[in-house]
DNA sequence: ATATGTGCAAATGCTTTGCAACGCC
DNA sequence: GGCGTTGCAAAGCATTTGCACATAT
């Protein structure tokens, strides 16, 4: 990832206009709609490169599909994602990180890494009619 | 899942002799080695049926491959899995469950569900030579 | 100039499915 | 005997890769 190409910029551009997690194919589709002509393989290659470079969050959906979105937060964080629309809330759980390390160490595991993702239905897609106020994507902190 | 067939029994049998998470293909392979003749599609179909019936734990590896193993624990629990050999330790994290519910509720999400898996290298596959005692798969409890 | 990046199409790997044969109940 | 089950091969998907061409630096 060392050169600036029209395609790469377009991909980054598209991602920057996107709040929620999207699959490579959705992103490619979106670009086509926007009039950008970029090969699907190129989208895949760049998403990979960008996430390797730490500029994207990647999360693997239940069915194994990879979803991407631009990082909002630098540190290690987790996501609360709407199963319907992909709307995402980031949150931190420092106590969890510690607990995980402790458990891993107890069992002699090293090089540990963990994934924690929470899936649910956001206000707009919930069957019930919850009233609530906080509906932005700002980072939050859990007490776990 | 209403009839008992030779194939289904063989699959359950194979799973019961297996401590760690295995992919459908690995299970199929194992059965072939054991002299069982069962179609790959049948293995997939039964693994799905069994996990639907709550008799198997399923976890999706980083690359999207589904891994199965028979349930040890009834309740909701998580796994510490060796990236190399699949060796698995189950653990509970009740405080985490609560924290997740709280966060979800705060943001108006409903029908929440979460996945937490910890990957690492077990004692036998760690580059370093950790000394340790606890190396079984008994359930454990985290304070998070 | 030349190492990188791109596009396309073919290949991969896991998983699912259509359909005829099969075998529990 | 009927309906769930199986096997096989084909189809599906998301993703990766080989290779010739294009292009940023």
Short mmCIF file of C-alpha atoms (C1' of nucleotides) in Angstrom, two decimals:
data_model
loop_
_atom_site.label_atom_id
_atom_site.label_comp_id
_atom_site.label_asym_id
_atom_site.label_seq_id
_atom_site.Cartn_x
_atom_site.Cartn_y
_atom_site.Cartn_z
CA UNK A 1 0.00 0.00 0.00
CA UNK A 2 2.46 2.61 -1.07
CA UNK A 3 0.97 4.30 -4.07
CA UNK A 4 -1.99 6.60 -4.38
CA UNK A 5 -4.29 5.45 -7.07
CA UNK A 6 -7.63 6.70 -8.16
CA UNK A 7 -9.16 3.41 -7.04
CA UNK A 8 -7.71 3.47 -3.58
CA UNK A 9 -8.79 7.04 -2.99
CA UNK A 10 -12.27 6.23 -4.19
CA UNK A 11 -12.49 3.33 -1.78
CA UNK A 12 -11.31 5.40 1.15
CA UNK A 13 -13.69 8.16 0.09
CA UNK A 14 -16.61 5.78 0.02
CA UNK A 15 -15.71 4.36 3.39
CA UNK A 16 -15.48 7.81 4.87
CA UNK A 17 -19.05 8.51 3.87
CA UNK A 18 -20.21 5.36 5.56
CA UNK A 19 -21.00 5.03 9.24
CA UNK A 20 -21.86 1.40 9.46
CA UNK A 21 -20.27 -1.92 8.74
CA UNK A 22 -20.47 -2.99 5.12
CA UNK A 23 -19.27 -6.00 3.22
CA UNK A 24 -16.73 -5.76 0.42
CA UNK A 25 -19.47 -6.47 -2.06
CA UNK A 26 -21.75 -3.79 -0.67
CA UNK A 27 -18.95 -1.29 -0.84
CA UNK A 28 -18.20 -2.26 -4.40
CA UNK A 29 -21.88 -1.97 -5.25
CA UNK A 30 -22.08 1.44 -3.64
CA UNK A 31 -19.14 2.65 -5.67
CA UNK A 32 -20.72 1.43 -8.85
CA UNK A 33 -23.85 3.39 -7.96
CA UNK A 34 -21.68 6.44 -7.32
CA UNK A 35 -20.26 6.09 -10.79
CA UNK A 36 -16.86 4.81 -9.71
CA UNK A 37 -15.42 2.03 -11.79
CA UNK A 38 -13.28 -0.17 -9.62
CA UNK A 39 -12.83 -3.91 -9.92
CA UNK A 40 -14.21 -6.08 -7.17
CA UNK A 41 -10.84 -7.71 -6.66
CA UNK A 42 -9.33 -4.29 -6.16
CA UNK A 43 -11.90 -3.50 -3.51
CA UNK A 44 -11.00 -6.70 -1.72
CA UNK A 45 -7.29 -6.08 -2.03
CA UNK A 46 -7.57 -2.58 -0.68
CA UNK A 47 -9.90 -3.40 2.16
CA UNK A 48 -7.38 -6.00 3.22
CA UNK A 49 -4.50 -3.62 2.90
CA UNK A 50 -6.30 -0.89 4.79
CA UNK A 51 -7.27 -3.16 7.62
CA UNK A 52 -3.74 -4.52 7.79
CA UNK A 53 -2.63 -0.91 8.09
CA UNK A 54 -5.03 -0.48 10.97
CA UNK A 55 -7.14 2.06 9.19
CA UNK A 56 -10.26 -0.09 9.17
CA UNK A 57 -12.25 -2.09 11.63
CA UNK A 58 -13.07 -5.55 10.43
CA UNK A 59 -15.64 -7.78 11.92
CA UNK A 60 -16.75 -11.20 10.86
CA UNK A 61 -20.50 -11.64 10.75
CA UNK A 62 -22.16 -14.79 11.95
CA UNK A 63 -22.12 -16.30 8.49
CA UNK A 64 -18.43 -15.64 8.00
CA UNK A 65 -18.75 -12.62 5.78
CA UNK A 66 -16.24 -9.88 6.56
CA UNK A 67 -17.60 -6.42 7.30
CA UNK A 68 -15.57 -3.24 7.20
CA UNK A 69 -15.84 0.30 8.36
CA UNK A 70 -13.41 3.08 8.99
CA UNK A 71 -11.97 3.27 12.48
CA UNK A 72 -13.44 5.82 14.78
CA UNK A 73 -11.40 4.95 17.77
CA UNK A 74 -7.73 4.19 18.05
CA UNK A 75 -7.65 1.74 20.87
CA UNK A 76 -9.05 -1.72 21.12
CA UNK A 77 -12.81 -1.61 21.24
CA UNK A 78 -15.90 -3.63 20.52
CA UNK A 79 -19.13 -3.16 18.65
CA UNK A 80 -22.83 -3.27 19.16
CA UNK A 81 -24.18 -3.87 15.68
CA UNK A 82 -27.73 -3.86 14.37
CA UNK A 83 -28.44 -7.13 12.61
CA UNK A 84 -30.80 -5.36 10.24
CA UNK A 85 -29.09 -2.17 9.18
CA UNK A 86 -25.53 -2.48 10.41
CA UNK A 87 -25.84 0.61 12.59
CA UNK A 88 -22.95 0.49 15.01
CA UNK A 89 -22.05 1.70 18.45
CA UNK A 90 -18.50 1.33 19.65
CA UNK A 91 -17.69 0.68 23.26
CA UNK A 92 -14.75 -0.09 25.47
CA UNK A 93 -14.54 -2.79 28.08
CA UNK A 94 -11.17 -2.49 29.80
CA UNK A 95 -12.13 -4.80 32.65
CA UNK A 96 -12.99 -7.41 30.14
CA UNK A 97 -9.57 -7.16 28.54
CA UNK A 98 -7.97 -7.77 31.89
CA UNK A 99 -10.21 -10.66 32.75
CA UNK A 100 -9.41 -12.26 29.40
CA UNK A 101 -5.70 -11.95 29.92
CA UNK A 102 -6.03 -13.43 33.36
CA UNK A 103 -7.98 -16.44 32.18
CA UNK A 104 -5.64 -17.04 29.30
CA UNK A 105 -2.60 -16.85 31.55
CA UNK A 106 -4.18 -19.20 34.06
CA UNK A 107 -4.39 -21.80 31.36
CA UNK A 108 -0.95 -21.20 29.98
CA UNK A 109 -2.12 -19.64 26.75
CA UNK A 110 0.03 -17.01 25.12
CA UNK A 111 -0.34 -14.63 22.19
CA UNK A 112 -3.97 -14.22 23.09
CA UNK A 113 -6.40 -12.17 21.17
CA UNK A 114 -10.13 -11.97 21.49
CA UNK A 115 -13.22 -11.03 19.58
CA UNK A 116 -16.32 -9.65 21.20
CA UNK A 117 -19.18 -8.43 19.10
CA UNK A 118 -22.71 -7.79 20.19
CA UNK A 119 -25.54 -8.14 17.70
CA UNK A 120 -29.08 -6.94 18.19
CA UNK A 121 -31.83 -4.82 16.73
CA UNK A 122 -31.48 -1.06 16.93
CA UNK A 123 -34.38 1.22 17.81
CA UNK A 124 -35.50 1.52 14.24
CA UNK A 125 -35.55 -2.19 13.64
CA UNK A 126 -36.77 -3.47 16.93
CA UNK A 127 -40.22 -5.03 16.95
CA UNK A 128 -40.97 -3.14 20.15
CA UNK A 129 -41.26 0.62 20.44
CA UNK A 130 -38.53 1.58 22.88
CA UNK A 131 -38.28 5.24 23.68
CA UNK A 132 -34.72 6.43 24.04
CA UNK A 133 -32.45 9.35 23.50
CA UNK A 134 -28.90 8.26 22.86
CA UNK A 135 -28.68 7.22 19.25
CA UNK A 136 -25.32 8.35 18.04
CA UNK A 137 -22.16 6.37 17.50
CA UNK A 138 -19.93 7.95 20.07
CA UNK A 139 -17.69 5.61 21.98
CA UNK A 140 -18.97 4.44 25.25
CA UNK A 141 -17.52 2.64 28.17
CA UNK A 142 -18.77 -0.51 29.76
CA UNK A 143 -18.03 -1.33 33.35
CA UNK A 144 -16.86 -4.81 32.54
CA UNK B 1 -33.96 -34.51 13.16
CA UNK B 2 -36.49 -37.19 13.87
CA UNK B 3 -34.99 -40.48 12.81
CA UNK B 4 -32.02 -42.42 14.04
CA UNK B 5 -29.78 -43.34 11.22
CA UNK B 6 -26.44 -45.05 11.16
CA UNK B 7 -24.90 -41.86 9.85
CA UNK B 8 -26.30 -39.60 12.52
CA UNK B 9 -25.18 -41.94 15.28
CA UNK B 10 -21.74 -42.17 13.79
CA UNK B 11 -21.45 -38.40 13.70
CA UNK B 12 -22.58 -38.02 17.30
CA UNK B 13 -20.22 -40.84 18.26
CA UNK B 14 -17.31 -39.14 16.56
CA UNK B 15 -18.11 -35.84 18.21
CA UNK B 16 -18.29 -37.49 21.59
CA UNK B 17 -14.75 -38.75 21.22
CA UNK B 18 -13.55 -35.28 20.39
CA UNK B 19 -12.64 -32.64 22.94
CA UNK B 20 -11.76 -29.77 20.70
CA UNK B 21 -13.37 -27.69 18.03
CA UNK B 22 -13.28 -29.26 14.60
CA UNK B 23 -14.53 -28.19 11.22
CA UNK B 24 -17.14 -30.16 9.33
CA UNK B 25 -14.47 -31.30 6.94
CA UNK B 26 -12.16 -32.45 9.69
CA UNK B 27 -14.96 -34.41 11.26
CA UNK B 28 -15.80 -35.97 7.93
CA UNK B 29 -12.16 -36.82 7.43
CA UNK B 30 -11.91 -38.36 10.88
CA UNK B 31 -14.90 -40.54 10.18
CA UNK B 32 -13.40 -41.74 6.96
CA UNK B 33 -10.26 -42.70 8.88
CA UNK B 34 -12.42 -44.53 11.39
CA UNK B 35 -13.90 -46.53 8.58
CA UNK B 36 -17.27 -44.79 8.60
CA UNK B 37 -18.75 -44.03 5.23
CA UNK B 38 -20.83 -40.90 5.48
CA UNK B 39 -21.28 -38.26 2.82
CA UNK B 40 -19.84 -34.83 3.45
CA UNK B 41 -23.20 -33.21 2.83
CA UNK B 42 -24.70 -35.45 5.48
CA UNK B 43 -22.07 -34.36 7.94
CA UNK B 44 -22.91 -30.73 7.22
CA UNK B 45 -26.62 -31.36 7.47
CA UNK B 46 -26.32 -33.15 10.78
CA UNK B 47 -23.92 -30.69 12.33
CA UNK B 48 -26.41 -27.99 11.49
CA UNK B 49 -29.32 -29.96 12.86
CA UNK B 50 -27.46 -30.79 16.04
CA UNK B 51 -26.41 -27.25 16.68
CA UNK B 52 -29.94 -26.05 15.99
CA UNK B 53 -31.05 -28.56 18.59
CA UNK B 54 -28.58 -27.04 21.02
CA UNK B 55 -26.50 -30.17 21.28
CA UNK B 56 -23.38 -28.62 19.79
CA UNK B 57 -21.32 -25.53 20.31
CA UNK B 58 -20.54 -23.72 17.12
CA UNK B 59 -17.92 -21.09 16.70
CA UNK B 60 -16.85 -19.22 13.63
CA UNK B 61 -13.09 -19.04 13.15
CA UNK B 62 -11.43 -15.89 11.94
CA UNK B 63 -11.56 -17.05 8.34
CA UNK B 64 -15.27 -17.79 8.50
CA UNK B 65 -15.00 -21.54 8.82
CA UNK B 66 -17.49 -23.03 11.28
CA UNK B 67 -16.09 -25.19 14.06
CA UNK B 68 -18.12 -27.62 16.13
CA UNK B 69 -17.82 -29.56 19.31
CA UNK B 70 -20.24 -31.18 21.66
CA UNK B 71 -21.54 -29.03 24.49
CA UNK B 72 -19.97 -29.52 27.84
CA UNK B 73 -21.90 -26.90 29.64
CA UNK B 74 -25.54 -26.07 29.48
CA UNK B 75 -25.47 -22.38 30.11
CA UNK B 76 -24.03 -19.63 28.01
CA UNK B 77 -20.27 -19.75 28.02
CA UNK B 78 -17.22 -18.74 26.05
CA UNK B 79 -14.08 -20.38 24.78
CA UNK B 80 -10.36 -20.04 24.96
CA UNK B 81 -9.17 -21.83 21.85
CA UNK B 82 -5.68 -22.76 20.71
CA UNK B 83 -5.07 -21.40 17.23
CA UNK B 84 -2.80 -24.34 16.47
CA UNK B 85 -4.52 -27.42 17.79
CA UNK B 86 -8.02 -26.31 18.67
CA UNK B 87 -7.60 -27.27 22.30
CA UNK B 88 -10.39 -25.57 24.21
CA UNK B 89 -11.11 -24.28 27.66
CA UNK B 90 -14.63 -23.15 28.47
CA UNK B 91 -15.28 -20.32 30.84
CA UNK B 92 -18.13 -18.26 32.17
CA UNK B 93 -18.23 -14.51 32.44
CA UNK B 94 -21.50 -13.58 34.12
CA UNK B 95 -20.47 -10.00 34.76
CA UNK B 96 -19.77 -9.64 31.09
CA UNK B 97 -23.25 -10.81 30.21
CA UNK B 98 -24.69 -8.16 32.47
CA UNK B 99 -22.47 -5.44 31.15
CA UNK B 100 -23.44 -6.35 27.59
CA UNK B 101 -27.14 -6.21 28.38
CA UNK B 102 -26.67 -2.86 30.04
CA UNK B 103 -24.84 -1.36 27.10
CA UNK B 104 -27.32 -2.72 24.62
CA UNK B 105 -30.23 -1.37 26.59
CA UNK B 106 -28.60 2.02 26.93
CA UNK B 107 -28.57 2.28 23.18
CA UNK B 108 -32.05 0.96 22.67
CA UNK B 109 -30.98 -2.32 21.14
CA UNK B 110 -33.15 -5.36 21.68
CA UNK B 111 -32.82 -9.07 20.98
CA UNK B 112 -29.17 -8.85 21.75
CA UNK B 113 -26.79 -11.68 21.52
CA UNK B 114 -23.04 -11.67 21.70
CA UNK B 115 -20.04 -13.64 20.71
CA UNK B 116 -16.83 -13.72 22.70
CA UNK B 117 -14.06 -16.05 21.74
CA UNK B 118 -10.48 -15.91 22.84
CA UNK B 119 -7.77 -17.29 20.61
CA UNK B 120 -4.21 -17.97 21.62
CA UNK B 121 -1.49 -20.59 21.74
CA UNK B 122 -1.78 -23.33 24.33
CA UNK B 123 1.16 -24.57 26.35
CA UNK B 124 2.11 -27.12 23.75
CA UNK B 125 2.11 -24.67 20.90
CA UNK B 126 3.46 -21.60 22.54
CA UNK B 127 6.88 -20.49 21.38
CA UNK B 128 7.87 -19.94 25.00
CA UNK B 129 8.22 -22.66 27.62
CA UNK B 130 5.63 -21.73 30.23
CA UNK B 131 5.41 -24.01 33.22
CA UNK B 132 1.90 -24.57 34.43
CA UNK B 133 -0.36 -27.09 36.04
CA UNK B 134 -3.95 -26.59 35.02
CA UNK B 135 -4.32 -28.11 31.61
CA UNK B 136 -7.72 -29.70 31.54
CA UNK B 137 -10.90 -28.49 29.95
CA UNK B 138 -13.04 -28.02 33.00
CA UNK B 139 -15.27 -25.01 33.03
CA UNK B 140 -13.91 -22.01 34.73
CA UNK B 141 -15.25 -18.74 35.89
CA UNK B 142 -13.95 -15.31 35.05
CA UNK B 143 -14.58 -12.38 37.31
CA UNK B 144 -15.75 -10.22 34.46
"C1'" DA C 1 12.14 2.93 -16.00
"C1'" DT C 2 10.19 0.01 -12.91
"C1'" DA C 3 8.06 -1.62 -9.03
"C1'" DT C 4 3.13 -1.49 -7.75
"C1'" DG C 5 -1.50 -1.56 -8.53
"C1'" DT C 6 -5.45 -2.92 -11.41
"C1'" DG C 7 -8.88 -5.69 -14.04
"C1'" DC C 8 -10.62 -9.69 -15.49
"C1'" DA C 9 -11.61 -14.27 -15.32
"C1'" DA C 10 -10.49 -18.51 -13.45
"C1'" DA C 11 -9.66 -20.90 -9.31
"C1'" DT C 12 -10.44 -21.90 -4.30
"C1'" DG C 13 -12.63 -23.37 -0.22
"C1'" DC C 14 -16.54 -23.87 2.62
"C1'" DT C 15 -21.17 -24.76 2.52
"C1'" DT C 16 -25.78 -25.58 0.45
"C1'" DT C 17 -29.06 -27.76 -2.63
"C1'" DG C 18 -31.64 -30.63 -6.23
"C1'" DC C 19 -32.97 -34.95 -6.86
"C1'" DA C 20 -33.30 -39.93 -7.07
"C1'" DA C 21 -32.40 -43.77 -4.18
"C1'" DC C 22 -32.75 -45.46 0.54
"C1'" DG C 23 -34.36 -47.08 4.95
"C1'" DC C 24 -36.39 -45.84 9.64
"C1'" DC C 25 -40.86 -45.96 11.98
"C1'" DG D 1 -45.64 -47.31 2.60
"C1'" DG D 2 -44.44 -42.79 3.41
"C1'" DC D 3 -41.66 -39.36 4.70
"C1'" DG D 4 -37.38 -38.07 6.72
"C1'" DT D 5 -32.45 -39.02 5.19
"C1'" DT D 6 -28.65 -39.87 2.38
"C1'" DG D 7 -25.26 -39.45 -1.45
"C1'" DC D 8 -23.55 -37.39 -5.16
"C1'" DA D 9 -22.64 -33.94 -8.06
"C1'" DA D 10 -23.75 -29.42 -9.23
"C1'" DA D 11 -24.53 -24.85 -7.67
"C1'" DG D 12 -23.59 -20.83 -4.56
"C1'" DC D 13 -20.95 -17.37 -2.25
"C1'" DA D 14 -17.35 -14.70 -0.55
"C1'" DT D 15 -12.80 -14.32 -1.37
"C1'" DT D 16 -8.20 -15.09 -3.63
"C1'" DT D 17 -5.01 -15.46 -7.37
"C1'" DG D 18 -2.50 -15.59 -12.04
"C1'" DC D 19 -1.26 -12.75 -15.44
"C1'" DA D 20 -1.08 -9.13 -18.85
"C1'" DC D 21 -1.70 -4.27 -18.89
"C1'" DA D 22 -1.66 0.31 -16.84
"C1'" DT D 23 0.42 3.85 -13.93
"C1'" DA D 24 2.34 6.40 -9.95
"C1'" DT D 25 6.76 7.94 -8.58
#
